[in-house]
Each structure stands twice: as C-alpha cells, then as structure tokens.
mmCIF file with all atom_site columns, C-alpha atoms in Angstrom:
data_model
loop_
_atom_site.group_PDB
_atom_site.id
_atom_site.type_symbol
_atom_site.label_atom_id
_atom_site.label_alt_id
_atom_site.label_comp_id
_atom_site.label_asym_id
_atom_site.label_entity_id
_atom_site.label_seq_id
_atom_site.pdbx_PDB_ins_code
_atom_site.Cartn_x
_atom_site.Cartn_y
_atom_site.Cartn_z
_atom_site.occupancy
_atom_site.B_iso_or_equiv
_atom_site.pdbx_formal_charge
_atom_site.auth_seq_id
_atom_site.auth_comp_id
_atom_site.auth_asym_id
_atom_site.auth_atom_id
_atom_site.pdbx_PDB_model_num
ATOM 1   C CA . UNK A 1 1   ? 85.176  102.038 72.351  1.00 38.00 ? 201 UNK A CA 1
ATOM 2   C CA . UNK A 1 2   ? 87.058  100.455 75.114  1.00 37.00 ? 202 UNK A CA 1
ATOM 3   C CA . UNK A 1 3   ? 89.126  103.349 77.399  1.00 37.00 ? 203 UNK A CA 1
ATOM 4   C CA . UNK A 1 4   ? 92.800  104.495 76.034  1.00 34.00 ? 204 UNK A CA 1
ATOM 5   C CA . UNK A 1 5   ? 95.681  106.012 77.470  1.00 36.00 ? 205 UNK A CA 1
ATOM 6   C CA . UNK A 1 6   ? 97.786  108.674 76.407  1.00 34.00 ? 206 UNK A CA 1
ATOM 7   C CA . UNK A 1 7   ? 101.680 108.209 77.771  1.00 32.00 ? 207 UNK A CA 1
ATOM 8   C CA . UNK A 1 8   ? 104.217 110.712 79.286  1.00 32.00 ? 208 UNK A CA 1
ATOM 9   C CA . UNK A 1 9   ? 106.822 110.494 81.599  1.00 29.00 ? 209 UNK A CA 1
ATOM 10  C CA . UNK A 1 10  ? 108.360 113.106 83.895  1.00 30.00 ? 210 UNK A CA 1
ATOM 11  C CA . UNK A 1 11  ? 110.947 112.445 86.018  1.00 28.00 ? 211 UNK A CA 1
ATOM 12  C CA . UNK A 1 12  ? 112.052 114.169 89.069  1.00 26.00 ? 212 UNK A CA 1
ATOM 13  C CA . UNK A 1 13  ? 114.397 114.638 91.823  1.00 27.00 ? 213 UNK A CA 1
ATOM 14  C CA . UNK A 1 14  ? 113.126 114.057 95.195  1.00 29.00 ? 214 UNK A CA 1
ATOM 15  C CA . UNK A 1 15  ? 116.308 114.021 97.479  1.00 31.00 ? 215 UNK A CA 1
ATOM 16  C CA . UNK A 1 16  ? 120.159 113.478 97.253  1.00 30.00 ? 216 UNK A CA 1
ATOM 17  C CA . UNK A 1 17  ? 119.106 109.641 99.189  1.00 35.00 ? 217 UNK A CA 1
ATOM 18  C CA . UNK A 1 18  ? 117.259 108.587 96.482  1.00 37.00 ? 218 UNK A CA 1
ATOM 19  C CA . UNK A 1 19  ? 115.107 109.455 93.209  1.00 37.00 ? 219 UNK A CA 1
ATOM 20  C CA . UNK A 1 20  ? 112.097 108.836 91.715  1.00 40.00 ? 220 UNK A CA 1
ATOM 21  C CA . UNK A 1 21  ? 110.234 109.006 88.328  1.00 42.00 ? 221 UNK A CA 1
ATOM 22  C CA . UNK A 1 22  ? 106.605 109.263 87.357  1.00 44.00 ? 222 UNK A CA 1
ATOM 23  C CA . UNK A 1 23  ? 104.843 108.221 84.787  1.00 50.00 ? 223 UNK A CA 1
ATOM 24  C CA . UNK A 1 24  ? 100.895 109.111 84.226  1.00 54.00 ? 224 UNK A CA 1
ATOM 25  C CA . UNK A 1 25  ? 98.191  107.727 81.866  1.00 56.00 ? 225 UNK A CA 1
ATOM 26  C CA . UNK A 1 26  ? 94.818  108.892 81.320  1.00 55.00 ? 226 UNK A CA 1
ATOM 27  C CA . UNK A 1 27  ? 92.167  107.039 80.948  1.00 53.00 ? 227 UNK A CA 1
ATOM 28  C CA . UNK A 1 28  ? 89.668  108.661 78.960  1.00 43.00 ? 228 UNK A CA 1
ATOM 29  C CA . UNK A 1 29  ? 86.163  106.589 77.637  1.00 38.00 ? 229 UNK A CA 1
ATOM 30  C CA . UNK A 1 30  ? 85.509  109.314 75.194  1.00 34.00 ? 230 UNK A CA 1
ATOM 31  C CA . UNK A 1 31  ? 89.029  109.295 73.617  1.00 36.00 ? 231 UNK A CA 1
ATOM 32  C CA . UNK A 1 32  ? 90.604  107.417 71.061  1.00 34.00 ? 232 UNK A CA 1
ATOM 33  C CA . UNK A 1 33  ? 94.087  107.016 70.609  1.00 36.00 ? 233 UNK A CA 1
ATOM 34  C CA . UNK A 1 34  ? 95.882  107.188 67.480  1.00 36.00 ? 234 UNK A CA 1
ATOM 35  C CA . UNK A 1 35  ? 99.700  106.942 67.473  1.00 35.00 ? 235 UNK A CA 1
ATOM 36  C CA . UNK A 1 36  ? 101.001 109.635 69.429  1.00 38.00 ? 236 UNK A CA 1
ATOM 37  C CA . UNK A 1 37  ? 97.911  111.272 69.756  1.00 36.00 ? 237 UNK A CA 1
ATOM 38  C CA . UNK A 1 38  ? 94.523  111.803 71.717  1.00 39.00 ? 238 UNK A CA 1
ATOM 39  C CA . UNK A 1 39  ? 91.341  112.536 70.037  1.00 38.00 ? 239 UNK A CA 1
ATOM 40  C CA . UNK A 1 40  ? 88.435  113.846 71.000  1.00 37.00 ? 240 UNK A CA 1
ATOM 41  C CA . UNK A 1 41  ? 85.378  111.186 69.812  1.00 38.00 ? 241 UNK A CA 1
ATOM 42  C CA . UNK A 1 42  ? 82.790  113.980 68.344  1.00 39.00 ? 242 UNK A CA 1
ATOM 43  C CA . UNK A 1 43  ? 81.152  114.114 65.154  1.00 41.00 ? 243 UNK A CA 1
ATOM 44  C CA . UNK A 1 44  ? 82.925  117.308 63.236  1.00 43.00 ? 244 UNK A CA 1
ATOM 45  C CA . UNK A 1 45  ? 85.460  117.903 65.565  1.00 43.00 ? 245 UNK A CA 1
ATOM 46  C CA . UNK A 1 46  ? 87.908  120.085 63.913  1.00 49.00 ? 246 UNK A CA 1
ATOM 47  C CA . UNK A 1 47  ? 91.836  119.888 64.183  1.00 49.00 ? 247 UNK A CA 1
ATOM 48  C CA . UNK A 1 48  ? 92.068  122.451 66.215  1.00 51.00 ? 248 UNK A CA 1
ATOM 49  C CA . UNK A 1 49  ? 89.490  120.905 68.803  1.00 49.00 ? 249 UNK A CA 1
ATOM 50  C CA . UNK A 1 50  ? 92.092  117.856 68.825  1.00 56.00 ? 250 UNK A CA 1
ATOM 51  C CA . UNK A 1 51  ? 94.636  120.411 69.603  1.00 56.00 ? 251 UNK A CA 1
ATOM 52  C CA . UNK A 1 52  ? 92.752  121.866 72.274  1.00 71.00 ? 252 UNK A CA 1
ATOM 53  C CA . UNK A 1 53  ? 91.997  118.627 73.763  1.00 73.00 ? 253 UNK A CA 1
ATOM 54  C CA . UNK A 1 54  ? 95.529  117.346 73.938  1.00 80.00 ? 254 UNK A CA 1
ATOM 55  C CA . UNK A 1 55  ? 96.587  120.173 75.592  1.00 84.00 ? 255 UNK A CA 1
ATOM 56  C CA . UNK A 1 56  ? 93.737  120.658 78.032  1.00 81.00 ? 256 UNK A CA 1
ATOM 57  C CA . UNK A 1 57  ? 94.397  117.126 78.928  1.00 84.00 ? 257 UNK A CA 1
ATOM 58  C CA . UNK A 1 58  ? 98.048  116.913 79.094  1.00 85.00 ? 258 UNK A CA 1
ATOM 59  C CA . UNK A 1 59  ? 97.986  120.509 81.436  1.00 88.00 ? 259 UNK A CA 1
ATOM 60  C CA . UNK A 1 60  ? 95.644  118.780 83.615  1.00 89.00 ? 260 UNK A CA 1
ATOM 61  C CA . UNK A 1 61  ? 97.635  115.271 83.925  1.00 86.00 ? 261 UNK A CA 1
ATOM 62  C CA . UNK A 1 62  ? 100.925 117.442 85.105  1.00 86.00 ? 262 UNK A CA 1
ATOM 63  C CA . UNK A 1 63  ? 99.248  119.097 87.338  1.00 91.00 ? 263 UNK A CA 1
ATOM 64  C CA . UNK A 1 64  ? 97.686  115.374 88.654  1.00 92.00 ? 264 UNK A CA 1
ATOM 65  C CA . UNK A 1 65  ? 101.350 114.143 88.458  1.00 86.00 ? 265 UNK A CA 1
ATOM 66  C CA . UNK A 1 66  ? 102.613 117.119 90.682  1.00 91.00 ? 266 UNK A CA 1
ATOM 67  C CA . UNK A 1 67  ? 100.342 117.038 93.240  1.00 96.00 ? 267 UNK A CA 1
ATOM 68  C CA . UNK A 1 68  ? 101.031 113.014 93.836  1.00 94.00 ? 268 UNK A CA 1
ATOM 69  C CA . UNK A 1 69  ? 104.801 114.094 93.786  1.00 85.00 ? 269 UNK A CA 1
ATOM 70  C CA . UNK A 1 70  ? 104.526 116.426 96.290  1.00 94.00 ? 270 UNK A CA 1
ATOM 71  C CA . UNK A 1 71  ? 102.748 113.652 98.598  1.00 97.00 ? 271 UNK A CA 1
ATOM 72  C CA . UNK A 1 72  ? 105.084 110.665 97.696  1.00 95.00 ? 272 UNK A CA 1
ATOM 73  C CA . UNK A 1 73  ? 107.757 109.406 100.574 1.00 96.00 ? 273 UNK A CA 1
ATOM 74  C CA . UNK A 1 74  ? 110.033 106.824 100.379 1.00 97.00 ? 274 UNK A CA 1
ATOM 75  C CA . UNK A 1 75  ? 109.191 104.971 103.588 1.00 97.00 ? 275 UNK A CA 1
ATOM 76  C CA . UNK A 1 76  ? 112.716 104.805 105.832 1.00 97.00 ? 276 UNK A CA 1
ATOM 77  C CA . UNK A 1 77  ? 112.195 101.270 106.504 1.00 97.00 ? 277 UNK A CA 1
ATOM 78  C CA . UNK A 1 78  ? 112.035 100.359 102.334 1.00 97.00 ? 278 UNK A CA 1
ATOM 79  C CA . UNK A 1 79  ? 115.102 102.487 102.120 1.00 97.00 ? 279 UNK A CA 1
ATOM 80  C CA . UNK A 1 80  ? 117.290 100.626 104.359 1.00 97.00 ? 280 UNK A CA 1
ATOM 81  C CA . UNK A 1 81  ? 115.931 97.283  103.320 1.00 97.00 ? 281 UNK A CA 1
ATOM 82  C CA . UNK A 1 82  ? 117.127 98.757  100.012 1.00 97.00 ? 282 UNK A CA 1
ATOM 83  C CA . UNK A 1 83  ? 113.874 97.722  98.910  1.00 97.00 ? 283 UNK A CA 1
ATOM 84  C CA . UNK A 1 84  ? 113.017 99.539  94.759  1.00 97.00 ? 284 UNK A CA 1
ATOM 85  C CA . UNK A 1 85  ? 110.315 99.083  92.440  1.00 96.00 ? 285 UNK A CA 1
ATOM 86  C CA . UNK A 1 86  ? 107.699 100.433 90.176  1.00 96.00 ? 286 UNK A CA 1
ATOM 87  C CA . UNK A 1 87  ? 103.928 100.741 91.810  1.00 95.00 ? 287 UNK A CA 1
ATOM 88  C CA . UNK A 1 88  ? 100.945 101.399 89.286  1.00 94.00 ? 288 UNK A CA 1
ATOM 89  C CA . UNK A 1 89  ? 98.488  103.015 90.639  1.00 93.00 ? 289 UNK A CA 1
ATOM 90  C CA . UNK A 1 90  ? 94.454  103.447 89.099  1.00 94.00 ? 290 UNK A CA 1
ATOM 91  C CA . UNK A 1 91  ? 92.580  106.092 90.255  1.00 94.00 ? 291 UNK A CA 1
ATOM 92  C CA . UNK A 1 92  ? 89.514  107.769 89.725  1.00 94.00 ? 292 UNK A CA 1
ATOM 93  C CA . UNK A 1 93  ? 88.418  111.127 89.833  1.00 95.00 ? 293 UNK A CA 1
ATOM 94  C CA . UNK A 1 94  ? 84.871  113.058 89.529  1.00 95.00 ? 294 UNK A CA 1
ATOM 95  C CA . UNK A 1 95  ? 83.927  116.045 87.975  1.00 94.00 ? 295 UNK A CA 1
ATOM 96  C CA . UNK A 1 96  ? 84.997  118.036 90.881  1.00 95.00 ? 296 UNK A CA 1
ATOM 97  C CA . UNK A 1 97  ? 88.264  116.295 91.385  1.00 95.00 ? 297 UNK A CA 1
ATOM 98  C CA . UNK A 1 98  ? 87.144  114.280 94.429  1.00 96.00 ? 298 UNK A CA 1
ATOM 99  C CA . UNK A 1 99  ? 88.932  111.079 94.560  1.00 96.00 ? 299 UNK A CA 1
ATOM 100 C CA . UNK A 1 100 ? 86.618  108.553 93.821  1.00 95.00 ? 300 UNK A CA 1
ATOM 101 C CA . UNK A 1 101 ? 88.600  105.475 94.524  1.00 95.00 ? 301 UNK A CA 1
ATOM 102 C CA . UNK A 1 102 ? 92.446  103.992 94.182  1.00 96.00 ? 302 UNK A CA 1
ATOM 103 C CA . UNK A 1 103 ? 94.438  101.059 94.087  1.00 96.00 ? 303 UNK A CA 1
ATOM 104 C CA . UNK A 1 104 ? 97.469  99.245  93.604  1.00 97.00 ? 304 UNK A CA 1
ATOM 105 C CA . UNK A 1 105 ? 97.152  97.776  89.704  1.00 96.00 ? 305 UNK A CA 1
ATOM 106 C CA . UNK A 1 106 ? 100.926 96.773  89.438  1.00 97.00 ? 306 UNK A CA 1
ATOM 107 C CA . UNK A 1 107 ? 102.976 95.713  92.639  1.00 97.00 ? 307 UNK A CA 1
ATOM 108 C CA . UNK A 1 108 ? 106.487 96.758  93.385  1.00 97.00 ? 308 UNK A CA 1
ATOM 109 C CA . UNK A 1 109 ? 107.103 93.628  95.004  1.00 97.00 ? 309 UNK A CA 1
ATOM 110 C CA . UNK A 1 110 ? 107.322 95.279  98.782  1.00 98.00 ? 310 UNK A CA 1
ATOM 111 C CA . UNK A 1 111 ? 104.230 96.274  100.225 1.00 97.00 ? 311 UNK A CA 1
ATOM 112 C CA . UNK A 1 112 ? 106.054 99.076  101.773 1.00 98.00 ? 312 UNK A CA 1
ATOM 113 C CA . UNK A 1 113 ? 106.318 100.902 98.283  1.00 98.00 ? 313 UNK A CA 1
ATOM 114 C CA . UNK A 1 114 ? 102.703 100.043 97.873  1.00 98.00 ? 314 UNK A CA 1
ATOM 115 C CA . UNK A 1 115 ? 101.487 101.540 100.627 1.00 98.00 ? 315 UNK A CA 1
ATOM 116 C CA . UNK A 1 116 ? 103.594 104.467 99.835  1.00 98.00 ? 316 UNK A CA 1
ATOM 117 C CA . UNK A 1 117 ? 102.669 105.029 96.550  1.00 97.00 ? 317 UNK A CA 1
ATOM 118 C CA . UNK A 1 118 ? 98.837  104.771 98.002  1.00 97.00 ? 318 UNK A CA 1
ATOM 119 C CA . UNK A 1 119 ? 99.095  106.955 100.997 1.00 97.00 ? 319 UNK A CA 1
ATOM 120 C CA . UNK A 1 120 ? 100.399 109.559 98.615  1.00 97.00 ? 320 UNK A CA 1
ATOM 121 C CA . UNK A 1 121 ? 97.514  109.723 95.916  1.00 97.00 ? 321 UNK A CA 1
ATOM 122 C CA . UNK A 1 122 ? 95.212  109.746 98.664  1.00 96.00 ? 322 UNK A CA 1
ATOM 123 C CA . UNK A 1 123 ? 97.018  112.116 100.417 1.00 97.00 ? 323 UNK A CA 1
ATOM 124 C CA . UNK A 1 124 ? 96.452  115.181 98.362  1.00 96.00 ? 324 UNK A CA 1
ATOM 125 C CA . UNK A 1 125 ? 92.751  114.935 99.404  1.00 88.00 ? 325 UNK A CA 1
ATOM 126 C CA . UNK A 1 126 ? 91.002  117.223 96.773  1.00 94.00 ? 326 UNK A CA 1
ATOM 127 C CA . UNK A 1 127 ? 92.587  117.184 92.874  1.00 96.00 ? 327 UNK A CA 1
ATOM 128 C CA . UNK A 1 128 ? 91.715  120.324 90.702  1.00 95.00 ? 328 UNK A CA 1
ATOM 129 C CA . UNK A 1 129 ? 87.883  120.457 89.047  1.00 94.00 ? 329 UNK A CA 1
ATOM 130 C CA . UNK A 1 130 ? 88.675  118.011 85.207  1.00 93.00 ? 330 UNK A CA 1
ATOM 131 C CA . UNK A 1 131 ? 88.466  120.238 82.695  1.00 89.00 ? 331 UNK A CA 1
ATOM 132 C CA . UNK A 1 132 ? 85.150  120.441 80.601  1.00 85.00 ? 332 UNK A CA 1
ATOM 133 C CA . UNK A 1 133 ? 86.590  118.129 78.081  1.00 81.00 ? 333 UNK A CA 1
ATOM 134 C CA . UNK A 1 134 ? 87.032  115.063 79.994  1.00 83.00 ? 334 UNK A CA 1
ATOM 135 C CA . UNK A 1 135 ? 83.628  113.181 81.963  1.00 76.00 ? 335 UNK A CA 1
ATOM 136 C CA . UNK A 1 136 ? 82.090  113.016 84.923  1.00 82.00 ? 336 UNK A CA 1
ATOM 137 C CA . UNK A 1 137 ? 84.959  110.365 86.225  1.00 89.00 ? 337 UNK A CA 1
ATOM 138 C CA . UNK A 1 138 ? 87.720  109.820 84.987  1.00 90.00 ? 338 UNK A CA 1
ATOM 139 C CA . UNK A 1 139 ? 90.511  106.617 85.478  1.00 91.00 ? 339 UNK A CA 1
ATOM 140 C CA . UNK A 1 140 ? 94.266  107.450 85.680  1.00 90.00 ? 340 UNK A CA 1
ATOM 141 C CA . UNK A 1 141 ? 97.333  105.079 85.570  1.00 89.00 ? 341 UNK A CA 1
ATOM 142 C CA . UNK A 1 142 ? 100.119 106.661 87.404  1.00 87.00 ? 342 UNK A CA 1
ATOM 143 C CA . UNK A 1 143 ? 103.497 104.897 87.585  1.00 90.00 ? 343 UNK A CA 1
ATOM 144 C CA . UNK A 1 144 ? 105.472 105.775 90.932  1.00 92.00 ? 344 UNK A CA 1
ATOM 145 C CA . UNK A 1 145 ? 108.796 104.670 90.721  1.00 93.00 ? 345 UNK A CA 1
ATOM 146 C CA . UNK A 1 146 ? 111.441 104.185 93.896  1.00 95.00 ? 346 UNK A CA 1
ATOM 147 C CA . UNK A 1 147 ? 114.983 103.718 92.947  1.00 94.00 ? 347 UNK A CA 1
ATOM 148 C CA . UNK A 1 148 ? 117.853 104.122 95.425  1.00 94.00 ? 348 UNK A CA 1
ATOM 149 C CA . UNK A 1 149 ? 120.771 105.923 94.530  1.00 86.00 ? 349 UNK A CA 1
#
C-alpha cells in the first residue's frame, strides 16, 4: 500500500516576539490509516497491538517534534521583513535515527523561513533509535510554522 500519515498538531510558545506551531506526520510504508487511526499491517494483529503501535508511534513523533523545536529560529532578518509562513519539511530517518536526508516539500514563500526550518531539522544531528515497530527508514512531514505576533 502506498505510505500514510497519521496527523497531530502541537503548538508552542517560542518567545514573547513571535510564535510558532508544529505540526508532524509520519510516514509509515507498513501502516494503514483508517480514520483517526494507525494500524499496524500484520496478519493477526490484535487490538491491543494497534494500541501499542499508536502509542509507540505517537511517543516517538513528540519526541521528533521537540527536538526540531528546540533547534528552530526565526531568522532576525525574516522578522523585520515581517516575513510568516508555513514550511513542510520531509525527512528521513534510519533505524538508528541518523538523518538520512531532508527537504523543503512546501515553501513559505521566503527562503529565509526555508532555510530556517532546514537548518533546524538538520541541526539536531542524531534523532533517538525508531522504535522496533516502525522500519529501517522512515519519512516524516513536519509543518514549521512562523507567525509574528
């Protein structure tokens, strides 16, 4: 089956200048997406492997989502230009949480934010080990949004 997503968004406080919100997907080739839910494609799986999955997956994607916050800065030249937008980033990871590769899938419009939203992803150098239910790599959509107060 062709990759699905599953979709949360956290949003956070960054400074009193401005504020941004996240949004992550996960890509997962051995999931399939029902509404509202992620399953696990295996033979017999039981509800309560579904369960475990979900939450094995959605632990990991906040953690993925923190470390990315912790790395993102809104460039002081896109600030004063008052310069806002949404960047979508894809990503891969491996097994071991090495980032595999990254780019920009949906502009902002300024290739300030771009950058940004880039240089932070690739900034946090090593992500945690995926857990044993997801594969060897792994795509995620993450959705970096700048907004100006």
């Amino acid at each position: 089956p062709a990759p699905t997503a599953t979709n949360e968004t956290v949003e956070t406080r960054q400074s009193e200048e401005f504020s941004e919100s996240t949004s992550a997907e996960l890509v997962v080739g051995e999931a399939e997406k029902e509404p509202g839910t992620t399953r696990k494609a295996v033979e017999g799986s039981s509800r309560n492997d579904v369960i475990d999955f979900d939450e094995a997956v959605r632990a990991y994607q906040i953690q993925v989502k923190e470390l990315i916050e912790r790395e993102k800065r809104y460039p002081l030249t896109a600030r004063k230009g008052r310069q806002q937008g949404k960047v979508t980033l894809v990503f891969q990871l491996n097994k071991r949480g090495t980032l595999i590769a990254s780019s920009v899938a949906g502009s902002s419009g300024y290739r300030l934010l771009d950058r940004a939203a880039l240089k932070a992803v690739r900034a946090v150098g090593q992500f945690p080990a995926l857990p044993t239910e997801l594969s060897e790599e792994t795509l995620f959509q993450v959705d970096l949004q700048f907004t100006l107060k």
